[in-house]
Amino acid sequence: MTPILALFRRDLTLAFRVGGGPWLALAFFAGVILLVPLGLGAAPGQLAAVGPGLLWIAAVLAVLLSLDRLFQADYEDGSLEQLLLADAPLSLLVLAKCAAIWVTTGLPLAAASPFFAIQLQVDEEIIPVVALSLLIGTPALTLIGAVTAALTVSVRRGGLLLSLLALPLFVPVVIFGAGAGAAAASGLPYGGALMLLGGLSLFFLVIGPIAAAAALRLHLS
Amino acid sequence: MISSAGAASGAVRMSADHLVCVRGGRCVFSDLSFTVERDSLLAVRGPNGAGKSSLLRVIAGLLDLDAGAVRIEGLGDRPQATAIHFIAHQDGLKPQLSAGEALAFSQRLLGGDGPLAPILAEMGLVRQADLPVQFLSAGQRRRLALARLLASPRPIWLLDEPMSALDAAGRDLLRQILERHLAGGGLAIAATHDTLPVAGETLVLRAAEAGAAA
């Protein structure tokens, strides 16, 4: 357990020292949300209809941007080789890295989403559903992204390629994530969408670290 | 979990049997066989591209073999990866962590529980302990990488150009820690172009051809 916790703490420390921790993702999130009324106009009711979907798209973009350096920095400075010699399976170390990056992106985004939902004039009753869907769904985004980040770890400036690989895989997550908010807005039951979202997160919790670890081994050999 | 260096490496012995490594369609080395006894050092030499680093990566388990096997005896039920230290070309240090934090992280990652202050003192890094790694010189970073060897006792050391960027005092430090490691029953394999400060056997790799033990 020690190596896994140590890596989690190290990545959190690095996130705070390099990128200002959660503030970077939050500032980006705020920037995207604040552009929306400028692009779509702020007529009453107009933003409320698209609000939950916009929050999800902003979250997807924020998670994508955070993934670029997930493994690449470790790959370039030789830390990745040390991880392979650790007294812990690589897949669990990958999970520790994913957890650290989720704590500094997905979690603060979900926590701050009610505030941004108010800005988009989303209905009060729907706001908790949107926040909950982000809380349940962003782990899946991070874990899927980790696999694509591992696949593109040796590609210089591979952010675009990473996004190209990750975006199609994000589709089911966004469908059920934004779908939960849309269902709640139309007064339909949204529990099923949230449960499917949780199922996706759990599925990628198992598959993601194993696949990412395999991809990293491939790149080191 | 991790016993002391001496006990952990009681009778470690490594034998490589007809190793073949092909990378990118090119045969790096083939039919390479050697043994390294406990308390001995093997120096791997050869021109650039002869496969010295590849050999170390194969032994560390980072690179797959195309044929042959590396056997390590005397590990008991300890997984092979946790018996090996690999000091690669890159030092594997995070620029934003201080030297002390980097060493503490490495110890928690690789195992071991000894105090770190004496190790930093021995490697001449006391004044740099609170300094971010990005402000260390290349030689100081190399010393910090070598400090990992002491922080986590492991019986097998794989060193890729261990003396690069080290000054005379640093080379002497390397000699001291190598001698102590070998005296404790460990073994070491070093790829180098320089003369190692400790006597040992030499394995010469030829460019893109079979190697021969000398």
GROMACS .gro file of C-alpha atoms in nm, chain A residues 2-11 13-14 17-18 73-88 93 97 217 220-221, chain B residues 1-2 23 57 60-64 79 81-82 84-88 90-98 101 105-106 108-111 148 154:
model
   70
    2THR     CA    1   0.283   0.241   0.086
    3PRO     CA    2   0.407   0.293  -0.273
    4ILE     CA    3   0.053   0.361  -0.396
    5LEU     CA    4  -0.024   0.618  -0.127
    6ALA     CA    5   0.319   0.774  -0.172
    7LEU     CA    6   0.258   0.820  -0.545
    8PHE     CA    7  -0.089   0.964  -0.482
    9ARG     CA    8   0.056   1.217  -0.239
   10ARG     CA    9   0.346   1.302  -0.466
   11ASP     CA   10   0.119   1.369  -0.762
   13THR     CA   11   0.194   1.782  -0.425
   14LEU     CA   12   0.316   1.827  -0.782
   17ARG     CA   13   0.320   2.320  -0.705
   18VAL     CA   14   0.301   2.322  -1.084
   73ALA     CA   15   0.630   1.405  -1.753
   74ASP     CA   16   0.712   1.078  -1.576
   75TYR     CA   17   0.809   0.919  -1.907
   76GLU     CA   18   1.045   1.200  -1.998
   77ASP     CA   19   1.228   1.237  -1.667
   78GLY     CA   20   1.270   0.863  -1.604
   79SER     CA   21   1.027   0.840  -1.311
   80LEU     CA   22   0.817   0.586  -1.500
   81GLU     CA   23   1.101   0.333  -1.495
   82GLN     CA   24   1.120   0.369  -1.119
   83LEU     CA   25   0.746   0.301  -1.094
   84LEU     CA   26   0.799  -0.029  -1.277
   85LEU     CA   27   1.050  -0.137  -1.013
   86ALA     CA   28   0.823  -0.045  -0.723
   87ASP     CA   29   0.688  -0.299  -0.479
   88ALA     CA   30   0.336  -0.260  -0.623
   93LEU     CA   31   0.016   0.290  -0.937
   97LYS     CA   32  -0.211   0.879  -1.050
  217ARG     CA   33   0.488  -0.111  -2.059
  220LEU     CA   34   0.900   0.154  -2.229
  221SER     CA   35   1.008  -0.156  -2.419
  222MET     CA   36   0.894  -0.656   0.422
  223ILE     CA   37   1.246  -0.551   0.326
  244ARG     CA   38   1.464  -0.383  -3.130
  278ARG     CA   39   1.677  -0.275  -1.933
  281ALA     CA   40   1.548  -0.487  -1.506
  282GLY     CA   41   1.247  -0.639  -1.680
  283LEU     CA   42   1.165  -0.319  -1.869
  284LEU     CA   43   1.245  -0.475  -2.204
  285ASP     CA   44   1.130  -0.815  -2.327
  300PRO     CA   45   0.951  -1.070  -0.683
  302ALA     CA   46   1.152  -0.644  -0.982
  303THR     CA   47   1.170  -0.557  -0.611
  305ILE     CA   48   1.660  -0.460  -0.856
  306HIS     CA   49   1.775  -0.101  -0.854
  307PHE     CA   50   1.802   0.065  -1.193
  308ILE     CA   51   1.983   0.396  -1.224
  309ALA     CA   52   1.912   0.493  -1.582
  311GLN     CA   53   1.767   0.995  -1.671
  312ASP     CA   54   1.778   1.047  -1.300
  313GLY     CA   55   1.405   0.996  -1.250
  314LEU     CA   56   1.368   1.304  -1.030
  315LYS     CA   57   1.083   1.555  -1.026
  316PRO     CA   58   1.214   1.910  -1.076
  317GLN     CA   59   0.954   2.057  -0.838
  318LEU     CA   60   1.029   1.833  -0.539
  319SER     CA   61   1.310   1.913  -0.302
  322GLU     CA   62   1.125   1.495  -0.069
  326PHE     CA   63   0.929   0.943  -0.211
  327SER     CA   64   1.172   0.703  -0.370
  329ARG     CA   65   0.837   0.478   0.001
  330LEU     CA   66   0.804   0.367  -0.361
  331LEU     CA   67   1.089   0.118  -0.365
  332GLY     CA   68   1.078   0.002  -0.002
  369ARG     CA   69   1.826   0.595  -0.387
  375ARG     CA   70   1.813  -0.403  -0.289
   0.00000   0.00000   0.00000
